[in-house]
CSV table of C-alpha atoms in Angstrom, one decimal:
chain,number,residue,atom,x,y,z
A,257,MET,CA,14.5,0.1,7.3
A,258,TRP,CA,16.1,3.7,7.0
A,259,ILE,CA,14.8,6.3,4.5
A,260,ASP,CA,17.2,9.7,4.0
A,261,TYR,CA,14.4,12.6,2.7
A,262,SER,CA,17.4,14.6,3.0
A,263,THR,CA,16.3,15.9,-1.3
A,264,THR,CA,12.6,16.7,-2.1
A,265,VAL,CA,11.6,17.0,-5.4
A,266,PHE,CA,8.0,18.2,-6.3
A,267,LEU,CA,5.7,18.1,-9.7
A,268,ASN,CA,4.1,21.1,-10.0
A,269,SER,CA,1.3,22.3,-12.2
A,270,ASN,CA,3.8,22.8,-15.1
A,271,PHE,CA,5.4,19.6,-14.9
A,272,THR,CA,8.9,21.0,-13.7
A,273,GLU,CA,10.5,20.4,-11.1
A,274,SER,CA,11.4,22.2,-8.1
A,275,PHE,CA,14.6,21.2,-5.3
A,276,SER,CA,14.0,22.6,-1.8
A,277,THR,CA,17.0,20.7,0.1
A,278,LYS,CA,16.5,20.6,3.8
A,279,ASN,CA,17.6,18.2,7.1
A,280,SER,CA,18.6,15.1,6.7
A,281,PHE,CA,15.1,13.3,7.9
A,282,TYR,CA,15.8,9.7,9.3
A,283,ARG,CA,12.6,7.7,10.2
A,284,GLN,CA,12.3,4.2,10.9
A,285,PHE,CA,9.3,2.8,9.7
A,286,LEU,CA,8.8,0.7,13.3
A,287,SER,CA,8.9,3.2,15.7
A,288,PHE,CA,7.3,6.7,14.2
A,289,ASN,CA,6.3,9.9,17.0
A,290,ASP,CA,3.6,8.4,19.2
A,291,GLU,CA,2.9,11.7,20.4
A,292,LEU,CA,2.5,13.1,16.9
A,293,VAL,CA,0.1,11.0,16.1
A,294,ASN,CA,-2.0,11.9,18.7
A,295,GLU,CA,-2.0,15.2,17.6
A,296,GLU,CA,-2.9,14.6,14.4
A,297,ARG,CA,-5.7,12.0,14.8
A,298,GLU,CA,-8.6,12.8,13.0
A,299,VAL,CA,-10.0,9.1,11.4
A,300,GLU,CA,-12.6,7.6,13.8
A,301,ILE,CA,-14.0,3.9,12.5
A,302,GLU,CA,-16.5,3.2,14.6
A,303,ASP,CA,-19.0,0.1,13.8
A,304,ALA,CA,-21.5,3.0,14.3
A,305,ASP,CA,-21.2,5.2,11.7
A,306,ILE,CA,-21.5,2.4,9.3
A,307,ASP,CA,-24.0,2.0,7.3
A,308,PHE,CA,-23.2,-0.9,5.1
A,309,SER,CA,-26.0,-1.8,3.2
A,310,LYS,CA,-24.2,0.7,1.4
A,311,VAL,CA,-20.5,-0.7,0.9
A,312,ASP,CA,-20.3,-1.3,-2.4
A,313,ILE,CA,-18.0,-3.9,-3.0
A,314,PRO,CA,-17.0,-4.7,-6.4
A,315,LYS,CA,-16.4,-8.8,-7.2
A,316,GLY,CA,-12.5,-8.4,-7.2
A,317,MET,CA,-12.0,-6.4,-4.3
A,318,GLU,CA,-14.3,-8.8,-2.2
A,319,ASP,CA,-12.1,-12.5,-3.4
A,320,SER,CA,-8.8,-10.8,-2.7
A,321,ALA,CA,-10.1,-8.9,0.5
A,322,ILE,CA,-11.1,-12.4,1.7
A,323,LYS,CA,-8.0,-14.1,0.7
A,324,LEU,CA,-5.2,-11.4,1.9
A,325,ILE,CA,-7.0,-11.0,5.8
A,326,GLY,CA,-7.7,-14.5,5.9
A,327,TYR,CA,-3.7,-15.4,4.7
A,328,PHE,CA,-2.3,-12.0,7.7
A,329,VAL,CA,-4.4,-13.4,9.6
A,330,TYR,CA,-2.9,-17.8,9.3
A,331,ARG,CA,0.4,-15.9,9.5
A,332,GLY,CA,-0.3,-14.6,13.2
A,333,ILE,CA,-1.8,-11.0,12.6
A,334,PRO,CA,-4.8,-10.0,14.5
A,335,LEU,CA,-7.7,-9.0,12.9
A,336,LYS,CA,-8.7,-6.0,13.1
A,337,TYR,CA,-5.6,-5.1,11.6
A,338,ALA,CA,-5.3,-7.5,9.1
A,339,ALA,CA,-8.4,-6.0,8.1
A,340,THR,CA,-6.8,-2.0,8.5
A,341,MET,CA,-4.0,-2.6,5.7
A,342,VAL,CA,-6.6,-5.0,3.5
A,343,GLY,CA,-9.1,-1.8,3.5
A,344,PHE,CA,-6.6,1.3,3.1
A,345,TRP,CA,-4.9,-0.6,0.2
A,346,THR,CA,-8.4,-0.1,-1.2
A,347,GLY,CA,-7.7,3.2,-1.4
A,348,GLU,CA,-4.2,2.3,-3.4
A,349,SER,CA,-5.3,-0.5,-5.4
A,350,GLY,CA,-8.7,-1.6,-5.2
A,351,LEU,CA,-7.0,-4.7,-4.0
A,352,ASP,CA,-6.0,-5.2,-7.8
A,353,PRO,CA,-2.9,-7.2,-7.9
A,354,THR,CA,-2.1,-6.0,-11.5
A,355,THR,CA,-2.6,-2.2,-10.7
A,356,LEU,CA,-0.4,-0.1,-12.5
A,357,GLU,CA,0.0,3.8,-11.3
A,358,SER,CA,-2.3,5.8,-13.4
A,359,ASP,CA,-3.6,2.9,-15.4
A,360,ASN,CA,-6.8,4.7,-15.9
A,361,VAL,CA,-4.6,7.2,-17.8
A,362,ILE,CA,-3.8,3.5,-20.3
A,363,LYS,CA,-7.2,2.5,-20.3
A,364,ALA,CA,-6.2,-0.8,-18.5
A,365,PRO,CA,-8.8,-2.9,-17.7
A,366,ARG,CA,-9.1,-4.0,-13.4
A,367,TYR,CA,-8.6,-7.1,-12.0
A,368,SER,CA,-6.7,-8.6,-15.4
A,369,TRP,CA,-3.7,-8.4,-16.2
A,370,THR,CA,-3.8,-7.0,-20.4
A,371,LYS,CA,-1.6,-6.2,-22.9
A,372,GLU,CA,-1.6,-2.3,-22.2
A,373,LYS,CA,0.0,-3.1,-18.7
A,374,GLU,CA,2.4,-5.9,-20.2
A,375,GLU,CA,4.0,-3.2,-22.2
A,376,ALA,CA,4.0,-0.4,-19.6
A,377,VAL,CA,5.9,-2.8,-17.2
A,378,LYS,CA,9.0,-3.5,-19.8
A,379,ASP,CA,10.5,-0.1,-19.2
A,380,ILE,CA,8.8,0.8,-15.5
A,381,ASP,CA,11.5,3.7,-15.3
A,382,LYS,CA,9.8,5.3,-18.6
A,383,TYR,CA,6.1,4.7,-18.2
A,384,THR,CA,6.7,6.5,-14.4
A,385,ARG,CA,8.5,9.3,-16.4
A,386,GLU,CA,5.9,9.7,-18.9
A,387,VAL,CA,2.2,8.9,-17.8
A,388,VAL,CA,2.5,8.8,-14.3
A,389,PHE,CA,4.6,11.8,-13.4
A,390,PRO,CA,2.4,14.0,-16.2
A,391,SER,CA,-0.9,12.2,-14.7
A,392,TYR,CA,-0.1,13.8,-11.0
A,393,ALA,CA,1.3,16.9,-12.3
A,394,LYS,CA,-1.5,17.4,-14.2
A,395,SER,CA,-4.0,17.0,-11.5
A,396,LYS,CA,-6.4,19.5,-8.8
A,397,ASP,CA,-5.3,17.4,-6.2
A,398,TRP,CA,-2.2,16.5,-6.6
A,399,ALA,CA,-0.5,19.0,-8.1
A,400,GLY,CA,3.0,20.1,-6.4
A,401,LYS,CA,2.4,17.2,-3.8
A,402,ILE,CA,4.5,14.5,-5.6
A,403,ARG,CA,7.7,14.4,-4.9
A,404,VAL,CA,9.5,11.9,-7.8
A,405,ASP,CA,12.2,10.5,-5.4
A,406,TRP,CA,9.7,9.0,-4.1
A,407,TYR,CA,9.5,7.0,-6.8
A,408,LYS,CA,13.5,6.7,-7.1
A,409,HIS,CA,15.7,3.5,-6.8
A,410,LYS,CA,19.0,2.6,-8.6
A,411,GLY,CA,19.1,5.7,-10.9
A,412,LYS,CA,15.2,4.7,-12.0
A,413,TYR,CA,12.2,5.1,-11.2
A,414,TYR,CA,9.6,3.2,-10.2
A,415,CYS,CA,5.8,3.8,-10.0
A,416,GLY,CA,2.9,2.0,-7.7
A,417,ILE,CA,2.1,-1.8,-8.0
A,418,GLY,CA,0.5,-4.7,-7.1
A,419,ILE,CA,-2.1,-4.3,-4.3
A,420,GLY,CA,0.1,-2.0,-1.8
A,421,GLY,CA,1.2,0.4,-4.8
A,422,TYR,CA,4.7,-1.1,-4.0
A,423,THR,CA,7.1,1.7,-5.5
A,424,ALA,CA,10.6,2.6,-5.4
A,425,TRP,CA,12.9,-0.7,-3.9
A,426,ALA,CA,9.9,-2.3,-3.1
A,427,ALA,CA,8.4,-2.4,-6.9
A,428,TYR,CA,12.1,-3.1,-7.4
A,429,GLU,CA,12.2,-5.9,-5.4
A,430,LEU,CA,8.9,-7.4,-6.3
A,431,LEU,CA,9.4,-7.5,-9.9
A,432,GLU,CA,13.1,-9.0,-8.8
A,433,ARG,CA,12.2,-11.6,-6.2
A,434,ALA,CA,9.1,-12.5,-9.1
A,435,LYS,CA,11.4,-12.8,-11.2
A,436,LYS,CA,13.8,-15.5,-9.1
A,437,VAL,CA,10.5,-17.8,-9.1
A,438,ASN,CA,10.2,-17.8,-12.4
A,439,SER,CA,6.4,-16.3,-11.5
A,440,ASN,CA,4.5,-13.2,-12.2
A,441,TRP,CA,4.7,-10.4,-10.1
A,442,TYR,CA,1.1,-9.5,-10.0
A,443,ASP,CA,0.2,-12.9,-8.6
A,444,LEU,CA,-2.3,-12.1,-5.5
A,445,ALA,CA,-0.1,-15.3,-3.5
A,446,LEU,CA,3.4,-13.7,-4.0
A,447,GLN,CA,2.3,-10.3,-3.5
A,448,ALA,CA,0.9,-11.2,0.7
A,449,GLY,CA,3.9,-13.2,0.5
A,450,PHE,CA,6.4,-10.2,0.0
A,451,GLU,CA,4.4,-8.8,2.2
A,452,VAL,CA,4.7,-10.1,5.2
A,453,ASP,CA,8.3,-11.7,4.5
A,454,VAL,CA,10.3,-8.9,3.0
A,455,TYR,CA,8.4,-5.3,2.4
A,456,ALA,CA,7.2,-5.3,6.1
A,457,GLY,CA,9.4,-8.2,7.7
A,458,LYS,CA,9.5,-10.2,11.4
A,459,GLY,CA,9.8,-7.0,13.0
A,460,PHE,CA,7.4,-4.9,12.0
A,461,PHE,CA,4.4,-7.7,12.2
A,462,ASN,CA,6.0,-7.9,16.4
A,463,ASN,CA,5.8,-4.5,17.0
A,464,PRO,CA,3.5,-3.9,20.0
A,465,GLU,CA,0.5,-1.9,18.0
A,466,VAL,CA,0.6,-4.5,15.5
A,467,LYS,CA,0.3,-7.5,17.8
A,468,ASN,CA,-2.4,-5.6,20.8
A,469,ALA,CA,-4.5,-4.4,18.1
A,470,GLU,CA,-7.6,-6.3,19.1
A,471,ASN,CA,-7.2,-4.5,22.2
A,472,ARG,CA,-6.9,-1.5,20.9
A,473,SER,CA,-9.5,0.7,18.2
A,474,PHE,CA,-9.9,0.8,14.8
A,475,ASP,CA,-8.2,3.9,15.1
A,476,ASP,CA,-4.7,3.3,16.6
A,477,SER,CA,-4.0,0.3,14.0
A,478,TYR,CA,-5.0,2.9,11.2
A,479,LEU,CA,-2.7,5.9,12.3
A,480,HIS,CA,0.1,2.8,12.6
A,481,PHE,CA,-0.4,1.1,9.0
A,482,LEU,CA,-0.9,5.2,7.9
A,483,GLY,CA,2.6,5.8,9.3
A,484,ARG,CA,4.7,3.5,6.8
A,485,HIS,CA,2.7,5.0,4.2
A,486,GLN,CA,2.1,8.8,4.5
A,487,TYR,CA,4.4,9.8,7.6
A,488,ARG,CA,7.1,11.4,6.1
A,489,ASP,CA,9.8,14.1,6.5
A,490,GLY,CA,8.2,14.7,10.5
A,491,ARG,CA,4.9,15.3,8.8
A,492,TRP,CA,1.5,13.9,7.7
A,493,HIS,CA,1.4,14.1,4.1
A,494,ASP,CA,-2.3,14.0,2.8
A,495,HIS,CA,-3.5,10.4,1.7
A,496,SER,CA,-6.8,10.4,-0.5
A,497,ARG,CA,-10.4,8.4,0.1
A,498,VAL,CA,-10.4,8.4,3.8
A,499,ASP,CA,-13.7,7.1,3.9
A,500,TYR,CA,-14.0,4.6,1.3
A,501,ARG,CA,-10.7,3.3,3.1
A,502,LYS,CA,-12.4,3.1,6.4
A,503,LYS,CA,-16.0,1.5,5.8
A,504,ASN,CA,-14.0,-0.8,3.9
A,505,ILE,CA,-12.0,-1.9,6.7
A,506,ALA,CA,-15.5,-2.2,9.3
A,507,TYR,CA,-17.0,-3.6,6.6
A,508,PHE,CA,-14.1,-6.4,6.4
A,509,TYR,CA,-13.1,-7.7,9.8
A,510,ASN,CA,-17.7,-7.6,10.6
A,511,LYS,CA,-17.7,-10.2,7.7
A,512,PHE,CA,-14.8,-11.8,9.2
A,513,LYS,CA,-15.9,-11.6,13.0
A,514,SER,CA,-19.4,-12.6,11.7
A,515,GLY,CA,-17.9,-15.9,10.2
A,516,GLU,CA,-19.3,-14.9,7.0
A,517,TRP,CA,-16.1,-14.9,5.5
A,518,GLN,CA,-13.8,-17.9,5.5
A,519,ALA,CA,-9.7,-17.8,4.2
A,520,ASP,CA,-8.7,-19.8,1.6
A,521,GLU,CA,-6.3,-22.8,2.7
A,522,GLU,CA,-5.6,-23.2,-0.7
A,523,PHE,CA,-4.3,-19.6,-1.3
A,524,ASN,CA,-3.0,-19.7,1.8
A,525,LYS,CA,-0.3,-22.9,0.9
A,526,LYS,CA,0.3,-21.0,-1.7
A,527,ALA,CA,1.2,-17.6,-0.4
A,528,ASP,CA,3.1,-19.6,2.6
A,529,ALA,CA,5.1,-21.7,-0.7
A,530,TYR,CA,6.0,-18.1,-2.4
A,531,ALA,CA,6.8,-16.3,1.2
A,532,ASN,CA,10.1,-19.0,1.6
A,533,LYS,CA,11.1,-18.3,-1.8
A,534,LEU,CA,11.1,-15.2,-1.7
A,535,LYS,CA,12.7,-14.4,1.6
């Protein structure tokens, strides 16, 4: 998949749009600059640094983590990389498949499908423009850092939804493909199948960075997966809750490695069934 970031649109504290045009920058998700990754290496995930007694995992997050990691491993993704993916997403959605970006603004409860979320998704373009963008524009940490063109697809804006915080074309595809298989987009099993067979595709998971993950550091896997989310315009962009994410990655990995957590075979079957329909 290729991305053209020739036009940048940032939201500032006054919720106005400022435009700047740069040379078109194209990059392929499957091969970003390894030298830059080494230069930007800041995240180190070592088991010795993690006090697991202080890792607080909500029940909904734990349930999702067990199912997702178990499924990804079942699909041939190394445990270390699967744990990295799912741990990274804890900072995006808390592994809540019903997540809508900025759903805290509409006071929608987590890990459940509610009327507030249902109403928001009915016109996701309006919700993104009237709820998501203003929430960032008013934010002390994010004002001026969010580009609205990251959210645009086919003339509409799609905020982050689901476990991966899928935006733009990915959110559109998740919503549309769920309709085609007569299911709910917020079904965790559907999103698991979507991630492997639609969003990432086999090419991503066949990449040597993924296949050899068990022989590499957590840091390597983290930065490789991070590149899919935060490497834009030839540079790294801020992402939040780094310590939180990396603690969860190590915690999830150790739970599976020790055998305390086991894959959910019924979930694997359900996710596989969706994956075959979604292709």
